[in-house]
Coordinates of C-alpha atoms in Angstrom, one line a residue:
M1 CA 85.3 83.5 51.1
S2 CA 83.0 82.8 55.0
S3 CA 80.0 81.3 53.1
S4 CA 78.8 80.0 49.8
P5 CA 77.6 82.2 47.2
P6 CA 73.5 83.1 46.8
P7 CA 71.9 80.7 44.4
E8 CA 71.0 83.3 42.0
V9 CA 74.8 83.9 41.7
V10 CA 75.3 79.9 41.2
V11 CA 72.9 79.8 38.4
K12 CA 74.4 82.2 36.7
N13 CA 77.9 81.0 36.9
R14 CA 76.6 77.5 35.8
F15 CA 75.2 79.6 33.0
L16 CA 78.6 81.3 32.2
G17 CA 80.3 78.1 32.3
F18 CA 78.5 76.2 29.8
L19 CA 78.4 79.0 27.2
I20 CA 82.2 78.8 27.4
W21 CA 82.1 74.9 27.7
Q22 CA 79.8 74.5 24.5
S23 CA 81.7 77.3 22.8
I24 CA 85.0 74.8 22.7
T25 CA 82.9 71.9 21.8
S26 CA 81.0 73.8 18.8
S27 CA 84.5 75.3 17.7
V28 CA 86.1 71.8 17.8
I29 CA 83.4 70.1 15.9
F30 CA 83.5 73.1 13.4
I31 CA 87.0 72.6 12.8
V32 CA 86.7 68.9 12.3
F33 CA 83.9 68.5 10.6
K34 CA 85.3 71.5 8.1
T35 CA 88.6 70.6 7.6
L36 CA 88.2 67.0 7.8
L37 CA 85.1 66.1 5.5
I38 CA 83.5 69.4 4.2
S39 CA 86.6 71.3 2.2
P40 CA 88.0 68.5 0.5
L41 CA 84.5 68.4 -1.5
T42 CA 83.9 72.0 -2.0
Y43 CA 85.2 73.2 -4.9
T44 CA 88.0 75.2 -3.6
G45 CA 89.6 72.4 -1.8
L46 CA 91.9 72.5 1.0
A47 CA 92.9 76.1 1.0
P48 CA 94.4 78.4 4.1
P49 CA 92.3 80.3 6.1
S50 CA 90.9 83.2 4.5
F51 CA 88.7 86.3 5.5
L52 CA 85.5 84.7 4.3
S53 CA 86.4 81.8 6.2
L54 CA 86.9 83.2 9.9
L55 CA 84.0 85.1 9.2
A56 CA 82.0 81.9 8.7
F57 CA 83.6 80.4 11.8
L58 CA 82.8 83.6 14.1
I59 CA 78.8 83.8 12.4
F60 CA 78.7 79.8 13.6
H61 CA 79.9 80.8 16.7
L62 CA 77.2 82.7 16.9
S63 CA 74.6 81.4 16.1
Q64 CA 75.3 78.7 18.4
L65 CA 75.7 80.6 21.4
F66 CA 72.2 82.2 20.3
F67 CA 70.5 78.5 20.4
S68 CA 72.6 77.8 23.6
A69 CA 71.3 80.9 25.4
S70 CA 67.4 80.3 24.4
L71 CA 67.9 76.5 25.1
A72 CA 69.3 77.7 28.6
L73 CA 66.2 79.9 29.1
L74 CA 63.7 77.3 28.3
S75 CA 64.8 74.9 30.8
S76 CA 63.4 74.2 34.0
P77 CA 63.3 71.8 36.7
L78 CA 59.6 71.3 36.7
S79 CA 57.1 69.9 33.6
Y80 CA 54.3 71.9 33.8
S81 CA 52.0 73.1 31.1
P82 CA 52.1 76.9 28.6
A83 CA 49.5 79.0 28.0
S84 CA 47.7 78.7 24.7
P85 CA 48.0 81.4 22.5
L86 CA 44.1 82.4 22.8
Q87 CA 44.8 82.3 26.5
L88 CA 47.4 84.8 25.8
A89 CA 45.6 86.7 23.8
V90 CA 42.6 87.2 26.0
S91 CA 44.6 87.9 28.8
I92 CA 46.8 91.3 26.7
I93 CA 43.5 92.2 25.8
R94 CA 41.9 92.6 29.6
F95 CA 44.9 93.6 30.3
L96 CA 45.5 96.8 27.9
F97 CA 41.4 97.6 28.0
V98 CA 39.9 96.0 31.1
S99 CA 42.1 95.5 34.0
G100 CA 46.2 95.3 34.9
D101 CA 45.3 92.2 37.0
S102 CA 45.3 90.2 34.1
F103 CA 49.1 88.5 34.6
S104 CA 48.3 88.5 38.3
S105 CA 48.4 85.2 38.7
R106 CA 51.9 83.4 39.8
D107 CA 51.1 79.8 38.1
F108 CA 49.7 81.7 34.9
R109 CA 53.1 84.3 34.6
R110 CA 54.7 81.2 34.4
R111 CA 52.7 79.2 31.8
A112 CA 52.9 82.2 29.7
K113 CA 56.5 82.7 29.9
L114 CA 56.9 78.9 29.5
S115 CA 54.8 79.6 26.1
L116 CA 57.2 82.8 25.1
G117 CA 59.8 81.0 25.8
F118 CA 58.8 77.6 23.2
F119 CA 58.1 80.7 20.8
F120 CA 61.7 82.0 21.5
F121 CA 63.3 78.6 21.1
L122 CA 61.4 78.1 18.0
A123 CA 63.1 80.9 16.6
A124 CA 66.4 80.6 17.9
A125 CA 66.9 77.0 16.7
G126 CA 65.5 78.0 12.8
I127 CA 68.0 81.0 12.9
S128 CA 70.7 79.3 14.1
G129 CA 69.9 75.9 11.4
F130 CA 70.2 78.6 8.5
L131 CA 73.1 80.0 9.4
S132 CA 75.4 77.3 11.0
V133 CA 74.7 75.1 7.7
I134 CA 75.5 77.8 5.6
C135 CA 78.8 79.0 7.3
I136 CA 80.3 75.0 7.8
C137 CA 79.5 74.3 4.0
E138 CA 81.0 78.1 3.0
W139 CA 79.2 77.9 -1.1
P140 CA 81.3 80.1 -3.0
I141 CA 79.2 82.7 -3.8
E142 CA 81.3 84.4 -6.9
S143 CA 79.9 80.9 -8.7
S144 CA 77.4 81.6 -11.2
D145 CA 74.1 80.1 -9.0
G146 CA 76.3 80.7 -5.4
M147 CA 73.3 82.6 -3.9
Q148 CA 70.6 81.0 -5.3
M149 CA 72.7 77.8 -3.9
I150 CA 73.2 79.5 -0.8
G151 CA 69.3 80.1 -0.6
R152 CA 68.8 76.4 -0.8
V153 CA 71.1 75.4 1.4
G154 CA 70.0 78.0 4.5
F155 CA 66.2 77.0 4.2
R156 CA 66.8 73.5 4.3
G157 CA 68.9 74.8 7.7
F158 CA 66.3 76.8 9.1
T159 CA 64.0 73.7 8.5
F160 CA 66.5 71.6 10.3
G161 CA 66.0 73.9 13.2
L162 CA 62.3 74.3 13.1
L163 CA 62.3 70.2 13.2
Y164 CA 65.0 69.5 16.2
A165 CA 63.0 72.8 18.3
C166 CA 59.7 70.8 17.4
F167 CA 60.9 67.6 18.6
Y168 CA 62.6 69.1 21.8
I169 CA 59.6 70.3 23.0
Y170 CA 57.5 67.6 22.5
Q171 CA 59.9 64.9 23.7
Q172 CA 60.2 67.9 27.2
R173 CA 63.7 67.7 26.8
W174 CA 63.9 70.8 28.6
V175 CA 62.9 69.8 31.8
L176 CA 66.3 69.2 34.0
E177 CA 66.4 65.1 35.1
F178 CA 69.2 65.3 38.5
P179 CA 70.8 61.8 38.2
I180 CA 70.8 59.1 41.3
I181 CA 74.2 58.8 41.1
Q182 CA 75.9 62.5 40.9
R183 CA 79.2 61.4 38.8
P184 CA 81.7 64.2 37.8
P185 CA 80.7 66.5 35.1
F186 CA 83.0 65.3 32.8
Y187 CA 82.4 61.5 33.0
S188 CA 78.7 62.1 32.5
F189 CA 79.6 64.1 29.8
K190 CA 81.4 61.6 28.3
M191 CA 78.7 58.8 28.7
S192 CA 76.5 61.2 27.0
L193 CA 78.1 60.7 23.9
P194 CA 77.3 57.6 21.9
F195 CA 73.7 58.2 22.6
A196 CA 74.0 61.9 21.2
I197 CA 75.7 60.7 18.3
K198 CA 73.1 58.1 17.9
Q199 CA 70.4 60.7 18.3
T200 CA 72.3 63.1 16.1
L201 CA 72.3 60.3 13.0
K202 CA 68.8 59.3 13.0
F203 CA 67.6 62.9 13.7
S204 CA 69.9 64.4 10.9
S205 CA 69.0 61.9 8.5
S206 CA 65.0 62.1 9.1
A207 CA 65.4 65.7 8.8
Y208 CA 67.6 65.9 5.5
I209 CA 65.0 63.6 3.8
F210 CA 62.0 65.6 5.0
S211 CA 63.8 69.1 4.6
A212 CA 64.4 67.5 0.7
V213 CA 60.9 66.9 0.3
V214 CA 60.0 70.3 1.5
L215 CA 62.5 72.0 -1.1
V216 CA 60.4 70.9 -4.1
F217 CA 57.9 73.2 -2.9
L218 CA 59.8 76.0 -2.9
P219 CA 59.6 78.6 -6.3
N220 CA 61.6 77.5 -8.9
Q221 CA 64.4 79.9 -9.0
F222 CA 65.4 77.7 -5.8
K223 CA 65.6 74.4 -7.5
T224 CA 67.5 75.2 -10.5
F225 CA 71.0 73.7 -10.6
V226 CA 72.9 74.3 -13.6
T227 CA 74.6 71.0 -13.8
M228 CA 73.9 67.6 -12.3
K229 CA 77.2 67.3 -11.0
K230 CA 76.5 70.6 -9.0
F231 CA 73.4 69.1 -7.6
I232 CA 75.1 65.6 -6.1
A233 CA 77.9 67.9 -4.8
E234 CA 75.6 69.7 -2.8
Q235 CA 73.5 66.8 -1.7
I236 CA 77.0 64.9 -0.5
I237 CA 78.3 68.5 1.3
L238 CA 74.8 69.1 3.0
Y239 CA 74.2 65.9 5.0
P240 CA 77.9 66.2 6.9
G241 CA 77.5 69.9 7.1
S242 CA 73.6 69.4 8.7
F243 CA 75.3 66.0 10.9
S244 CA 78.2 68.7 12.6
V245 CA 74.9 71.6 13.3
V246 CA 73.0 68.9 14.8
L247 CA 75.3 67.3 16.7
C248 CA 76.2 70.7 18.5
W249 CA 73.0 71.5 19.4
E250 CA 72.9 67.6 20.8
L251 CA 76.3 68.1 23.2
T252 CA 74.6 71.4 23.9
H253 CA 71.7 70.0 25.2
H254 CA 73.8 67.0 27.4
L255 CA 76.5 70.0 28.6
H256 CA 73.7 71.5 30.0
Q257 CA 72.2 68.6 32.0
V258 CA 75.3 68.0 33.4
L259 CA 76.5 71.1 34.5
H260 CA 73.2 72.5 35.9
A261 CA 71.9 69.2 37.8
K262 CA 75.1 68.3 39.3
R263 CA 75.2 69.2 43.2
F264 CA 75.9 72.3 44.7
I265 CA 77.3 72.1 48.1
F266 CA 75.2 74.9 50.3
A267 CA 77.6 75.3 53.1
P268 CA 80.3 77.7 54.4
P269 CA 83.7 76.0 53.2
K270 CA 85.5 74.2 56.1
G271 CA 87.9 76.1 58.4
S272 CA 85.9 79.2 58.0
A273 CA 84.2 81.3 60.9
A274 CA 80.4 80.4 59.9
T275 CA 81.8 76.5 59.9
E276 CA 81.4 76.8 64.0
T277 CA 78.7 79.0 64.1
N278 CA 75.8 78.8 61.6
P279 CA 76.8 76.3 58.9
S280 CA 72.9 75.3 58.0
E281 CA 71.9 79.1 57.3
P282 CA 73.3 79.2 53.4
L283 CA 71.0 75.7 53.1
L284 CA 68.3 77.5 54.5
A285 CA 68.1 80.2 53.3
A286 CA 68.5 79.0 49.5
L287 CA 65.2 76.2 50.6
E288 CA 62.8 78.9 51.8
E289 CA 63.9 82.0 50.1
S290 CA 63.9 81.0 46.4
S291 CA 61.1 81.0 43.8
P292 CA 59.3 77.6 44.4
G293 CA 60.0 75.6 41.6
S294 CA 63.1 77.3 40.4
L295 CA 66.7 75.5 39.9
P296 CA 67.6 77.0 42.8
Q297 CA 65.5 75.5 45.6
F298 CA 66.2 72.0 43.7
L299 CA 69.8 72.4 44.0
A300 CA 69.1 73.2 47.7
Y301 CA 66.6 70.1 48.1
L302 CA 69.3 67.6 46.4
D303 CA 72.0 69.1 48.6
L304 CA 70.3 68.7 51.8
C305 CA 69.2 64.8 50.6
M306 CA 72.2 64.0 49.9
A307 CA 73.9 65.5 53.0
C308 CA 71.4 64.0 55.6
E309 CA 71.7 60.5 53.2
N310 CA 75.9 60.3 53.2
N311 CA 78.4 60.0 56.0
V312 CA 81.0 61.7 54.1
D313 CA 78.4 64.9 55.1
A314 CA 78.0 64.4 59.0
W315 CA 79.0 67.6 60.2
R316 CA 76.7 69.4 58.4
R317 CA 74.0 66.8 59.1
A318 CA 75.0 67.4 63.5
A319 CA 74.9 71.1 63.2
F320 CA 70.5 70.1 62.2
F321 CA 70.5 68.8 65.5
E322 CA 72.0 71.7 67.3
E323 CA 70.4 72.8 71.0
T324 CA 67.6 74.7 70.5
G325 CA 66.4 72.5 67.9
E326 CA 65.2 75.6 65.5
T327 CA 67.5 74.5 62.8
Y328 CA 65.9 71.2 63.0
K329 CA 62.5 72.3 62.9
R330 CA 63.0 74.7 59.7
V331 CA 64.5 71.6 58.1
I332 CA 61.6 69.3 58.7
A333 CA 59.2 72.1 57.8
V334 CA 60.6 72.8 54.6
C335 CA 60.5 69.6 53.5
L336 CA 57.2 68.3 54.6
R337 CA 55.6 71.8 53.6
P338 CA 55.7 70.0 49.2
L339 CA 54.4 66.4 51.1
E340 CA 51.4 68.7 52.9
Q341 CA 50.8 70.0 49.7
L342 CA 50.6 66.9 47.8
A343 CA 48.1 65.0 49.9
S344 CA 45.9 68.3 50.4
T345 CA 45.5 68.1 46.8
L346 CA 44.8 64.7 46.5
G347 CA 42.6 65.1 49.5
E348 CA 40.3 67.2 47.6
G349 CA 38.9 65.0 45.3
F350 CA 39.2 62.2 47.0
E351 CA 37.3 62.3 50.8
T352 CA 33.9 61.3 49.1
S353 CA 34.5 58.4 47.0
V354 CA 37.6 56.7 44.7
E355 CA 34.3 56.8 41.4
K356 CA 33.6 60.2 42.1
A357 CA 36.9 61.2 42.1
Y358 CA 37.6 59.6 38.8
Q359 CA 34.7 61.1 37.3
Q360 CA 35.8 64.6 38.2
S361 CA 39.3 63.6 37.0
N362 CA 38.2 62.4 33.8
K363 CA 36.6 66.0 33.6
Q364 CA 39.7 67.8 33.5
Q365 CA 41.5 65.7 31.9
D366 CA 43.7 65.1 34.8
S367 CA 45.7 68.5 34.5
K368 CA 45.5 69.8 38.1
Y369 CA 46.9 66.2 38.7
Y370 CA 49.3 65.9 35.8
E371 CA 51.1 69.0 37.0
L372 CA 50.9 68.1 40.6
F373 CA 53.0 64.4 39.9
N374 CA 54.9 66.5 37.4
S375 CA 56.8 67.3 40.8
F376 CA 57.8 63.5 41.8
Q377 CA 61.0 64.0 42.1
Q378 CA 61.1 67.2 44.7
F379 CA 58.3 65.2 46.7
A380 CA 61.1 62.1 46.5
W381 CA 63.5 64.4 48.2
C382 CA 61.8 65.7 50.7
A383 CA 60.4 62.2 51.8
W384 CA 63.6 60.7 51.9
T385 CA 65.2 63.6 53.6
V386 CA 62.7 63.3 56.6
A387 CA 62.9 59.6 57.2
F388 CA 67.0 60.1 56.4
L389 CA 67.0 62.7 59.5
T390 CA 64.1 61.2 61.8
A391 CA 65.8 57.4 61.4
R392 CA 69.4 58.9 62.5
S393 CA 68.1 61.2 65.0
R394 CA 67.7 58.1 67.3
K395 CA 71.8 57.6 67.8
E396 CA 72.6 61.6 66.2
D397 CA 70.4 63.4 68.1
R398 CA 72.1 64.3 71.7
F399 CA 69.4 66.5 72.6
G400 CA 66.1 65.1 72.0
V401 CA 65.0 68.2 69.9
A402 CA 63.6 65.7 66.8
Q403 CA 60.9 64.2 69.8
L404 CA 60.6 66.9 71.9
S405 CA 59.7 69.2 69.2
G406 CA 57.1 66.9 68.1
S407 CA 58.4 66.5 64.1
N408 CA 59.1 62.7 64.7
A409 CA 55.2 62.8 65.1
A410 CA 54.7 65.0 61.9
V411 CA 56.9 63.3 59.9
I412 CA 54.8 60.0 60.3
S413 CA 51.6 61.4 59.9
T414 CA 52.3 63.5 56.7
L415 CA 53.9 60.2 55.1
L416 CA 51.1 58.0 56.2
S417 CA 48.8 60.7 55.1
C418 CA 50.8 61.1 51.9
L419 CA 50.7 57.3 50.8
L420 CA 47.2 57.2 51.8
A421 CA 46.4 59.9 49.4
V422 CA 48.6 58.5 46.5
E423 CA 46.7 54.9 47.0
A424 CA 43.6 56.2 46.8
F425 CA 44.5 58.1 43.5
M426 CA 45.8 54.7 42.3
G427 CA 42.3 53.2 42.9
R428 CA 42.6 51.5 46.1
K429 CA 40.0 52.4 48.8
T430 CA 40.6 52.1 52.6
N431 CA 38.2 51.4 55.4
V432 CA 38.5 51.0 58.8
Q433 CA 37.5 48.2 60.0
T434 CA 35.5 47.1 63.5
P435 CA 37.1 44.2 65.0
H436 CA 35.0 41.6 63.7
Q437 CA 35.7 42.7 60.4
L438 CA 39.8 42.8 60.6
M439 CA 41.8 41.2 57.8
G440 CA 45.9 40.7 58.9
P441 CA 47.9 42.6 61.1
G442 CA 46.8 46.3 61.3
G443 CA 42.9 45.9 60.4
I444 CA 43.0 47.3 57.3
K445 CA 40.8 45.8 54.7
W446 CA 41.5 46.9 51.0
A447 CA 37.8 46.9 49.4
T448 CA 36.7 47.7 45.9
L449 CA 33.2 48.4 45.4
N450 CA 31.4 45.3 43.3
T451 CA 31.0 47.7 39.9
G452 CA 31.9 47.1 36.4
R453 CA 31.6 50.9 36.3
R454 CA 34.3 51.3 38.6
D455 CA 36.3 48.8 37.4
V456 CA 36.7 50.6 33.8
A457 CA 37.3 54.1 35.9
V458 CA 40.1 52.1 37.2
A459 CA 40.8 50.8 33.9
K460 CA 40.9 53.7 32.7
K461 CA 42.8 55.6 35.1
R462 CA 45.9 53.1 35.4
S463 CA 46.3 53.7 31.4
C464 CA 46.9 57.6 32.0
P465 CA 50.7 58.7 32.2
I466 CA 50.7 59.8 35.2
H467 CA 49.5 56.4 36.7
S468 CA 53.3 55.5 36.6
K469 CA 54.7 58.4 38.4
A470 CA 52.1 57.5 41.6
Y471 CA 53.0 54.4 41.8
A472 CA 56.5 55.7 42.0
M473 CA 55.6 57.8 44.7
A474 CA 54.0 55.5 46.6
D475 CA 57.1 53.1 46.4
V476 CA 59.2 55.8 47.9
L477 CA 56.5 57.0 50.5
K478 CA 56.7 53.6 51.4
T479 CA 60.4 53.2 51.7
S480 CA 60.8 56.3 53.6
I481 CA 58.4 55.2 56.1
Y482 CA 59.7 51.1 56.0
Y483 CA 63.2 53.5 57.0
I484 CA 61.8 55.1 60.0
T485 CA 60.2 51.6 61.4
S486 CA 63.2 49.7 61.1
A487 CA 65.3 52.4 63.2
F488 CA 62.5 52.8 65.8
H489 CA 61.0 49.2 65.5
D490 CA 61.7 47.7 68.8
G491 CA 60.4 50.9 70.5
M492 CA 57.4 51.1 68.6
I493 CA 56.3 47.5 69.6
T494 CA 56.7 49.0 73.3
S495 CA 54.7 51.5 72.4
D496 CA 52.1 49.5 70.6
K497 CA 51.5 47.0 73.8
A498 CA 51.3 50.2 76.0
G499 CA 48.7 51.1 73.9
L500 CA 51.1 54.6 73.4
L501 CA 51.7 54.6 69.3
E502 CA 49.3 56.8 68.6
K503 CA 50.2 59.1 71.3
D504 CA 53.8 59.1 70.1
W505 CA 53.8 58.5 66.5
L506 CA 50.7 60.4 65.4
I507 CA 50.0 64.3 65.4
S508 CA 46.9 64.9 68.1
G509 CA 44.9 67.0 65.2
K510 CA 42.9 65.9 62.0
P511 CA 45.3 64.2 59.5
L512 CA 45.6 66.0 55.7
F513 CA 43.8 62.6 54.3
G514 CA 42.4 59.8 56.5
T515 CA 41.1 59.7 59.9
R516 CA 43.9 59.3 63.2
E517 CA 42.7 55.2 63.2
L518 CA 43.3 55.1 59.7
L519 CA 46.9 56.0 60.3
L520 CA 47.4 54.0 62.7
Q521 CA 46.4 50.8 61.4
K522 CA 48.7 51.3 58.5
L523 CA 51.4 52.5 61.0
N524 CA 50.8 48.7 62.4
L525 CA 50.7 47.2 58.9
F526 CA 54.4 48.5 58.7
L527 CA 55.5 47.8 61.8
D528 CA 54.3 44.1 60.9
F529 CA 56.2 44.6 57.7
R530 CA 52.8 44.2 55.9
A531 CA 52.6 47.1 54.0
S532 CA 52.3 46.3 50.1

C-alpha cells in the first residue's frame, strides 16, 4: 500500500481483532473450567462431548460475543455525563409533536447515545450472565427439578450480569485509558491478568452472596429442592461457574483496553512514494477530519505526540518543518485549538473575580468544568506536542518556519493563558503589580482576598474531584513552558534585556486569558526558574 488506511478502517480492524481474541480467551476459559472444575462435580461427571455440550459451548460463545460488542459500543475516549431519562422523554416528545430539531445539538446527541449505550449494556450483561452461567454449569434437564434448577441458576446469572454492568458504569471503566508508556499488546495483557483475577474473585464472591439473598424473595416454585444434597451441589457448582463468567468479562475489558488504546502510526510505509512527497497528510487528515472526541482523533493525537517526542520518528518530524511552512502551521493549529478552548471556557467565569466564579461554579454543580477537564489527556498531548516541536525547532527547523510563521509566539501565549486560567480556577488570583509593589522576579504577586468567605469557597473547590485534574493540568502546562524556555533560554534573556521579549514571544492581540503584561511577567518567572 502507498498510504496508511483511513482512521475508520483502523478502528474497524481493531474491533474485529478484539472480537477474535476475545473469542479465543472465552473458549479457553470455558474448556478449562468445564473440564477440570465443573464436570467432575456434576451428576454425569466426565463424559464424552455430546450434542448438548456443543450447543452449550456455542451459546456461551455467542453470549460472550454479545457482551463484548455492547462493551465496545459503549466505550469512549472521553468521560461525559449521560442524558437523564426525563431529558430523553422530553426530547422525543418535542421531536414527535413540536419540532424536529430536538436532537440537533451535537452535545445532546452524544449524551443521548451514551444513555442508550448504558441501557443496552445493562441488558446485554444480564442476558450474557443468564445464558453463560446456565451453559457452563450445564444442568441436567431430565432430572425431576431440572427446569426449576435452570431457572434459579439463570436468575442468579442474570443478577451477576446486572451487578457487573452497574459496577462497570459506576466506576467509569468504559472510558479508554491510554498508557503513557506503550508496551507490546501481549505484554500489557499479561500484566493485567493478576488484577483481572483479583477483581473477579472479589466481585464474584460479593455477587454470589447478593444473588443468594435475592433468591430468597423469588416465588416458591424457584426455591423448592428435592434433597439437601442437590442444594449443596448446586451451590458448589454455581460458584466456579459464575467465577469463570466474570473472569471472561474482566479479560474482555482488559483486552479491549489494550487493543484499542495502543498506538497506531498514521504514516505511509517507508520506501513508498508518499514518504517522499507528503508523509504528514495521513496524520493531518485524521486530526482535522475525525469527529471531535472520537477514538480516531485520540489515536492521531497520541501518534503526533510520540512522533514529536521520540527520536525514532525523526524523519516524520523533519517533514513538519518543510519549506513552505504550511504543514507546521496546520500541526500547531490543530494542537492549539483544544488549549484555546480550555482557556476560553475557564476565562468566561474568571474575568471578574475568583469569588464570583466559584459561586457560579457551585451553582452549576461544576458540570461544565467537570466535562472540560475530562479532556485532560487530549490537553496534555497538545501541550506536550507544541512544546516538543517548538523546542526542537531551534535545531531542526532549517527554514525558520516556526519563527517566521508566528507559531512560537502563539504557542507561548496560549500555554501561558491556559496556565493562568487553570491557576485561577484552582484559587490563585494574579495581579499585575506596579514597580514599587514588585515581589520577586517577573513582578507577579499572588494575592488573596482577606475574607473568610472566600477561604471557605476555596476549601470547597479543592475538595471537588476536578481539582486534582486541574492541578495535573497546571503541572503539564508548567512542564511544557519550562521545556521551551530551557531550549531558548539564552536567546530569551538577550531579548528581555533588549526589551524585545514581548515582541518576539507574545502575540500582538489580546490573549485568551489575562493581559499581555501579565503574560510577560509570568514568562519572566519561567526564565528565572521561579514559576511554581
